[in-house]
Short mmCIF file of C-alpha atoms in Angstrom, two decimals:
data_model
loop_
_atom_site.label_atom_id
_atom_site.label_comp_id
_atom_site.label_asym_id
_atom_site.label_seq_id
_atom_site.Cartn_x
_atom_site.Cartn_y
_atom_site.Cartn_z
CA MET A 1 68.55 87.34 68.68
CA ALA A 2 71.39 87.42 71.22
CA ILE A 3 75.04 86.60 70.61
CA THR A 4 76.43 83.07 70.94
CA LEU A 5 80.18 82.76 71.45
CA HIS A 6 82.31 79.80 70.32
CA TRP A 7 86.03 79.18 70.75
CA PHE A 8 88.49 77.02 68.75
CA LEU A 9 90.40 73.79 69.44
CA PRO A 10 93.83 73.81 67.70
CA THR A 11 94.11 70.11 66.86
CA ASN A 12 97.33 70.56 64.90
CA GLY A 13 99.07 72.34 67.75
CA ASP A 14 99.29 75.67 69.50
CA SER A 15 102.03 78.19 70.22
CA ARG A 16 102.95 81.35 72.06
CA SER A 17 106.29 81.81 70.28
CA ASP A 18 107.10 84.52 67.76
CA LEU A 19 106.25 82.01 65.03
CA SER A 20 102.84 81.22 66.47
CA LEU A 21 100.87 82.39 63.44
CA GLY A 22 102.71 80.08 61.10
CA ASN A 23 103.96 77.27 63.31
CA ALA A 24 100.61 76.11 64.60
CA VAL A 25 98.54 76.84 61.53
CA GLY A 26 100.83 77.21 58.55
CA SER A 27 99.35 77.84 55.11
CA ALA A 28 100.83 74.72 53.57
CA GLY A 29 100.02 72.74 56.70
CA SER A 30 102.11 72.17 59.79
CA ARG A 31 102.06 70.20 63.00
CA VAL A 32 103.51 70.95 66.41
CA THR A 33 105.13 67.88 67.94
CA GLY A 34 106.80 69.20 71.10
CA PHE A 35 105.49 70.79 74.25
CA GLY A 36 106.57 74.05 75.83
CA ALA A 37 106.38 77.34 73.95
CA ASP A 38 104.99 75.23 71.09
CA ARG A 39 102.30 72.85 72.26
CA ALA A 40 101.44 69.54 70.65
CA PRO A 41 97.71 68.81 70.27
CA ASP A 42 97.49 66.13 72.92
CA LEU A 43 94.37 65.33 74.90
CA ASP A 44 95.64 66.84 78.14
CA TYR A 45 96.32 70.24 76.57
CA LEU A 46 93.11 70.48 74.56
CA ARG A 47 91.16 69.39 77.60
CA LEU A 48 92.57 72.51 79.30
CA VAL A 49 91.48 74.70 76.38
CA ALA A 50 87.98 73.22 76.24
CA GLY A 51 87.57 73.34 80.01
CA ALA A 52 88.69 76.96 80.21
CA ALA A 53 86.40 78.00 77.35
CA GLU A 54 83.47 76.25 79.00
CA LYS A 55 84.07 77.97 82.33
CA LEU A 56 84.55 81.36 80.66
CA GLY A 57 81.11 81.30 79.04
CA PHE A 58 81.72 80.07 75.50
CA THR A 59 78.93 77.85 74.19
CA GLY A 60 81.23 75.54 72.23
CA ALA A 61 84.31 75.30 70.04
CA LEU A 62 85.09 74.70 66.39
CA THR A 63 87.36 71.73 65.75
CA PRO A 64 89.01 71.91 62.28
CA THR A 65 89.66 69.32 59.60
CA SER A 66 92.85 69.04 57.56
CA SER A 67 95.67 66.65 56.78
CA TRP A 68 97.61 68.18 59.67
CA CYS A 69 94.95 67.89 62.36
CA GLU A 70 93.87 65.15 64.69
CA ASP A 71 90.55 63.67 63.62
CA ALA A 72 87.81 66.02 64.82
CA TRP A 73 85.21 63.30 65.49
CA VAL A 74 87.47 61.16 67.65
CA PHE A 75 89.04 64.03 69.53
CA THR A 76 85.81 65.85 70.38
CA ALA A 77 84.09 62.61 71.43
CA ALA A 78 86.91 62.15 73.93
CA LEU A 79 86.74 65.78 75.11
CA SER A 80 82.98 65.58 75.56
CA GLN A 81 83.61 63.24 78.47
CA HIS A 82 85.65 65.92 80.24
CA THR A 83 83.13 68.79 79.90
CA THR A 84 79.51 69.10 80.92
CA ARG A 85 77.63 71.64 78.77
CA PHE A 86 80.27 72.60 76.20
CA LYS A 87 79.32 71.91 72.56
CA TYR A 88 81.64 70.73 69.79
CA LEU A 89 81.40 72.19 66.29
CA VAL A 90 82.97 69.34 64.34
CA ALA A 91 84.33 70.19 60.89
CA PHE A 92 83.98 67.41 58.34
CA ARG A 93 84.10 66.93 54.57
CA PRO A 94 80.86 65.63 53.03
CA GLY A 95 81.31 62.99 50.39
CA LEU A 96 84.44 61.45 51.87
CA GLN A 97 82.08 59.30 53.94
CA ALA A 98 78.59 58.13 53.08
CA PRO A 99 75.83 60.31 54.57
CA THR A 100 74.37 57.27 56.35
CA LEU A 101 77.65 56.67 58.20
CA VAL A 102 78.00 60.34 59.16
CA ALA A 103 74.39 60.54 60.33
CA GLN A 104 74.90 57.39 62.39
CA ALA A 105 78.07 58.84 63.94
CA ALA A 106 76.31 62.14 64.64
CA ALA A 107 73.40 60.41 66.36
CA THR A 108 75.78 58.34 68.48
CA PHE A 109 77.75 61.47 69.37
CA GLN A 110 74.56 63.19 70.52
CA ARG A 111 73.65 60.29 72.75
CA ILE A 112 77.06 59.91 74.42
CA SER A 113 77.60 63.68 74.82
CA GLY A 114 74.13 64.74 75.92
CA ASP A 115 73.23 66.48 72.65
CA ARG A 116 76.37 68.62 72.36
CA LEU A 117 77.26 68.13 68.69
CA LEU A 118 77.24 70.83 66.00
CA LEU A 119 78.48 70.19 62.46
CA ASN A 120 80.63 72.42 60.24
CA VAL A 121 80.43 71.34 56.58
CA VAL A 122 83.76 71.90 54.78
CA THR A 123 83.54 71.29 51.06
CA GLY A 124 87.24 72.09 50.62
CA GLY A 125 88.71 75.13 48.89
CA ASP A 126 92.08 73.58 48.07
CA ASP A 127 92.09 70.96 45.31
CA ALA A 128 95.48 69.63 46.44
CA GLU A 129 94.18 69.11 49.96
CA GLN A 130 91.11 67.30 48.65
CA ARG A 131 93.28 64.97 46.56
CA ARG A 132 95.14 63.97 49.71
CA PHE A 133 91.83 62.49 50.81
CA GLY A 134 91.25 60.81 47.44
CA ASP A 135 88.74 63.39 46.19
CA ASP A 136 89.27 64.72 42.65
CA LEU A 137 86.03 66.69 42.17
CA ASP A 138 86.32 70.37 41.34
CA LYS A 139 84.88 73.01 43.66
CA THR A 140 81.51 73.37 41.92
CA ALA A 141 80.98 69.60 41.92
CA ARG A 142 81.95 69.41 45.58
CA TYR A 143 79.22 71.88 46.45
CA ARG A 144 76.67 69.92 44.42
CA ARG A 145 77.73 66.78 46.25
CA ALA A 146 77.44 68.63 49.57
CA GLY A 147 73.86 69.57 48.68
CA GLU A 148 73.05 65.93 47.96
CA PHE A 149 74.75 64.86 51.18
CA LEU A 150 72.76 67.29 53.31
CA THR A 151 69.51 66.32 51.61
CA VAL A 152 70.06 62.69 52.61
CA PHE A 153 71.45 63.58 56.05
CA ARG A 154 68.38 65.63 57.03
CA GLN A 155 65.96 63.01 55.71
CA LEU A 156 67.74 60.28 57.68
CA TRP A 157 67.14 62.22 60.89
CA SER A 158 63.42 61.54 60.50
CA GLY A 159 64.08 57.89 61.25
CA GLU A 160 62.28 56.79 58.10
CA PRO A 161 63.97 54.80 55.30
CA VAL A 162 65.60 57.03 52.69
CA THR A 163 66.23 56.19 49.04
CA PHE A 164 68.12 58.77 47.02
CA ARG A 165 70.08 58.78 43.80
CA GLY A 166 71.91 61.93 42.75
CA ASP A 167 74.80 62.78 40.47
CA HIS A 168 77.32 61.96 43.21
CA LEU A 169 75.62 60.04 46.03
CA PHE A 170 73.31 57.08 46.31
CA VAL A 171 71.52 55.32 49.19
CA GLU A 172 68.75 52.75 49.16
CA ASP A 173 66.42 52.19 52.13
CA ALA A 174 68.97 53.87 54.39
CA THR A 175 68.01 54.24 58.05
CA ILE A 176 69.57 55.33 61.31
CA VAL A 177 68.39 55.57 64.90
CA PRO A 178 68.24 59.37 65.19
CA ALA A 179 69.05 61.18 68.41
CA SER A 180 66.46 63.45 69.97
CA THR A 181 68.35 66.66 69.12
CA TRP A 182 69.32 67.75 65.61
CA PRO A 183 73.00 68.82 65.27
CA ASP A 184 72.84 72.26 63.65
CA ILE A 185 74.64 72.53 60.30
CA TYR A 186 77.16 75.39 59.88
CA LEU A 187 78.34 76.13 56.34
CA GLY A 188 80.34 78.98 54.84
CA GLY A 189 81.62 80.09 51.47
CA SER A 190 81.61 83.15 49.24
CA SER A 191 80.93 81.64 45.83
CA ALA A 192 77.49 81.37 44.24
CA ALA A 193 77.67 77.59 44.67
CA ALA A 194 78.38 77.95 48.38
CA ILE A 195 75.56 80.42 48.90
CA GLU A 196 73.17 78.11 47.06
CA VAL A 197 73.92 75.15 49.34
CA ALA A 198 73.92 77.24 52.52
CA ALA A 199 70.66 78.95 51.66
CA GLU A 200 68.91 75.63 51.12
CA HIS A 201 70.46 73.38 53.77
CA ALA A 202 72.36 75.20 56.53
CA ASP A 203 71.14 76.24 59.97
CA VAL A 204 73.98 78.78 60.27
CA TYR A 205 75.76 80.54 57.41
CA LEU A 206 79.35 81.44 58.34
CA THR A 207 81.47 84.19 56.85
CA TRP A 208 85.11 84.92 57.47
CA GLY A 209 85.98 88.23 59.11
CA GLU A 210 85.71 90.79 56.34
CA PRO A 211 85.07 94.52 56.86
CA PRO A 212 81.43 95.24 57.78
CA ALA A 213 80.43 96.63 54.36
CA GLN A 214 81.64 93.47 52.62
CA VAL A 215 79.88 91.29 55.18
CA VAL A 216 76.63 93.14 54.54
CA ASP A 217 76.86 92.44 50.81
CA LYS A 218 77.45 88.74 51.43
CA LEU A 219 74.65 88.34 53.96
CA ASP A 220 72.24 90.17 51.67
CA ALA A 221 73.11 87.75 48.85
CA VAL A 222 72.36 84.79 51.11
CA ARG A 223 69.10 86.35 52.31
CA ARG A 224 67.96 86.94 48.72
CA ARG A 225 68.62 83.32 47.85
CA VAL A 226 66.73 82.11 50.94
CA LYS A 227 63.77 84.24 49.89
CA ASP A 228 63.91 82.86 46.35
CA LEU A 229 63.87 79.28 47.64
CA GLY A 230 60.59 79.84 49.46
CA SER A 231 59.00 76.65 50.73
CA SER A 232 61.94 74.45 49.68
CA ARG A 233 63.92 76.09 52.49
CA ALA A 234 61.19 75.36 55.06
CA ALA A 235 62.59 72.00 56.21
CA ALA A 236 65.75 73.67 57.49
CA GLY A 237 63.94 76.43 59.39
CA GLU A 238 65.20 79.99 59.84
CA LEU A 239 68.78 80.61 58.75
CA ARG A 240 71.10 82.25 61.28
CA PHE A 241 74.38 84.01 60.52
CA GLY A 242 77.82 83.76 62.08
CA ILE A 243 81.39 84.97 61.62
CA ARG A 244 84.82 83.39 62.08
CA LEU A 245 87.47 85.69 63.59
CA HIS A 246 90.68 85.68 65.60
CA VAL A 247 90.95 88.02 68.57
CA ILE A 248 93.73 89.92 70.35
CA SER A 249 92.04 91.67 73.25
CA ARG A 250 93.87 93.47 76.04
CA PRO A 251 93.04 96.01 78.78
CA THR A 252 94.37 98.79 76.51
CA ALA A 253 94.53 99.19 72.75
CA ALA A 254 98.29 99.82 72.95
CA GLN A 255 98.84 96.45 74.60
CA ALA A 256 96.73 94.67 71.98
CA TRP A 257 98.49 96.26 69.02
CA ALA A 258 101.87 95.57 70.64
CA GLU A 259 100.94 91.89 70.67
CA ALA A 260 99.87 92.03 67.01
CA ASP A 261 103.19 93.70 66.17
CA ARG A 262 105.07 90.99 68.09
CA LEU A 263 103.36 88.26 66.10
CA LEU A 264 104.03 90.08 62.83
CA ALA A 265 107.72 90.59 63.70
CA GLY A 266 108.11 86.85 64.17
CA LEU A 267 107.10 86.01 60.61
CA ASP A 268 109.87 85.15 58.18
CA PRO A 269 109.62 86.92 54.76
CA GLU A 270 110.14 83.60 52.99
CA GLN A 271 107.32 82.08 55.03
CA ILE A 272 105.03 84.91 53.93
CA ARG A 273 106.09 84.53 50.29
CA ARG A 274 105.36 80.80 50.24
CA ALA A 275 102.02 81.28 51.96
CA GLN A 276 100.96 84.01 49.55
CA GLU A 277 101.85 81.85 46.55
CA ILE A 278 99.63 79.09 47.88
CA GLN A 279 96.80 81.50 48.59
CA ARG A 280 96.95 83.10 45.13
CA ASN A 281 96.56 79.65 43.56
CA SER A 282 93.59 78.73 45.74
CA GLY A 283 90.29 78.00 44.02
CA SER A 284 88.39 79.34 47.03
CA GLU A 285 86.62 82.64 46.43
CA GLY A 286 86.61 83.23 50.18
CA GLN A 287 90.37 82.77 50.27
CA GLN A 288 90.81 85.25 47.44
CA ARG A 289 88.74 87.78 49.39
CA MET A 290 90.88 87.23 52.48
CA THR A 291 94.11 87.59 50.51
CA ALA A 292 92.88 90.78 48.84
CA LEU A 293 92.55 92.45 52.24
CA HIS A 294 96.34 92.56 52.69
CA GLY A 295 97.69 91.81 49.20
CA GLY A 296 100.83 90.31 50.74
CA ARG A 297 101.81 93.63 52.35
CA THR A 298 103.15 93.76 55.88
CA ASP A 299 102.02 97.35 56.43
CA GLN A 300 98.54 98.93 56.40
CA LEU A 301 97.07 95.76 57.86
CA GLU A 302 94.26 97.44 59.80
CA VAL A 303 91.70 97.03 57.00
CA SER A 304 88.77 98.35 59.05
CA PRO A 305 88.66 99.78 62.57
CA ASN A 306 90.23 97.14 64.88
CA LEU A 307 90.20 94.54 62.07
CA TRP A 308 93.75 93.30 61.42
CA ALA A 309 94.63 91.21 58.35
CA GLY A 310 98.06 90.11 59.58
CA VAL A 311 97.01 86.54 60.38
CA GLY A 312 96.23 85.96 56.71
CA LEU A 313 99.82 86.64 55.68
CA VAL A 314 100.71 83.07 56.62
CA ARG A 315 97.42 81.38 57.43
CA SER A 316 94.95 80.15 54.86
CA GLY A 317 91.27 80.43 55.71
CA ALA A 318 90.15 82.88 58.36
CA GLY A 319 92.86 85.53 58.21
CA THR A 320 91.65 88.50 60.23
CA ALA A 321 91.65 89.37 63.92
CA LEU A 322 89.82 91.86 66.07
CA VAL A 323 92.59 93.81 67.81
CA GLY A 324 92.03 96.38 70.52
CA SER A 325 91.05 97.07 74.08
CA HIS A 326 88.36 94.89 75.60
CA GLU A 327 85.87 97.73 75.09
CA GLN A 328 86.88 98.18 71.43
CA VAL A 329 86.62 94.47 70.67
CA ALA A 330 83.19 94.41 72.32
CA ASP A 331 82.21 97.43 70.18
CA ARG A 332 83.24 95.65 66.97
CA ILE A 333 81.36 92.49 67.96
CA GLU A 334 78.28 94.58 68.68
CA GLU A 335 78.69 96.29 65.30
CA TYR A 336 78.78 92.94 63.50
CA HIS A 337 75.82 91.78 65.57
CA ARG A 338 73.76 94.75 64.37
CA LEU A 339 74.40 93.55 60.80
CA GLY A 340 72.65 90.28 61.64
CA LEU A 341 75.50 88.10 62.90
CA ASP A 342 74.52 86.12 65.99
CA GLU A 343 77.24 83.44 66.23
CA PHE A 344 80.90 84.34 66.72
CA VAL A 345 83.52 81.61 66.25
CA LEU A 346 86.70 83.03 67.75
CA SER A 347 90.30 81.98 68.33
CA GLY A 348 93.65 83.39 69.45
CA TYR A 349 97.28 82.41 69.91
CA PRO A 350 97.82 80.62 72.20
CA HIS A 351 94.27 79.41 72.62
CA LEU A 352 94.38 78.77 76.35
CA GLU A 353 95.64 82.21 77.38
CA GLU A 354 93.59 84.07 74.77
CA ALA A 355 90.43 82.32 75.95
CA PHE A 356 91.07 83.81 79.39
CA SER A 357 91.93 87.25 77.99
CA PHE A 358 88.72 87.43 75.97
CA GLY A 359 86.58 85.61 78.52
CA GLU A 360 87.61 87.78 81.44
CA GLY A 361 87.87 91.03 79.47
CA VAL A 362 85.22 91.07 76.74
CA VAL A 363 82.55 88.61 77.86
CA PRO A 364 81.57 90.68 80.94
CA ILE A 365 81.18 93.78 78.74
CA LEU A 366 78.93 91.94 76.29
CA ALA A 367 76.92 90.53 79.20
CA GLU A 368 76.54 93.97 80.76
CA ARG A 369 75.20 95.26 77.44
CA GLY A 370 72.61 92.49 77.41
CA LEU A 371 73.99 90.96 74.21
CA LEU A 372 74.76 87.38 75.24
CA ALA A 373 72.47 84.43 74.66
CA ASN A 374 73.57 82.90 77.97
CA PRO A 375 74.65 85.80 80.21
CA ALA A 376 74.70 83.59 83.29
CA ALA A 377 76.98 81.03 81.63
CA PRO A 378 80.44 82.10 82.91
CA LEU A 379 81.40 80.14 86.01
CA THR A 380 83.77 81.09 88.79
CA ILE A 381 87.33 80.14 87.85
#
């Protein structure tokens, strides 16, 4: 299977300043409100990011969910009217809304966008963040609820009435008017509970950017669980695999590492300390794996060839970046692809300029190697 590339929409703000790693996506949450070096997440700016990514050959973009972000559903519905083929991978938290309402919204989104919705299920790795939304379930219970949610969601797409009663969710004779195209479900997580739900319900299993050997172990665990499920997995079809990474790609490796060093130099030690304290207290196994890659150090951050853990010093969640020349970044993507990863969800600071850097530098190399799912996609800028 060929590679599909996705970009990212920074709906809590973007930045090209020395504080860009922490200002736009701080570990404890932050929001850019101005415009200039730091860019507020208004519709005009994110329309530029989405439009550039579309023209540069990305299939779609992940839109995050948090207390500090604009609502992903509303924002991407608006952006869908300013793009033509670009898809929107909308992150949402199952259980905070009834599955019938989400399925109804997803079907409507498909109809008004021309079938350009994808869905990223976020169960929530931070208990404090979940409580902000009025959710007091622990992580294991959240994954069980997510499994119930996805069971109902997929059944609703048949158009037939659904009655379901689980430990956390209940519907009776629920129906929607389904759209013609199913919105693929993306789900990640490193815990056994996450792998269980992904193996049974997801269309794409996502991992954060760990070194290749660690990624292999995780993907093998998911594959074993899929095999164990047998026919109960059949309704979801074949499971695909993807990875979430930042990128710093330049014509030369020296230029790319100079940019990584610039970003690192802009981080305040107190900012790093606070972020690391939050990360150490996280209940997310994936977050613990990310944090272990750097251990709070500001040196020895290249944890695998061209894989830099500096982003994770201040950013929760995906904390690694591919750093190098365009050829080197293409090499690393091809290496991950050989492990079985077909979908790459990428980002960079700031997202407009980095979309051009990657799109003009790396995408042509991947296309020349015959690796892209849509090699004819890039348009003339």
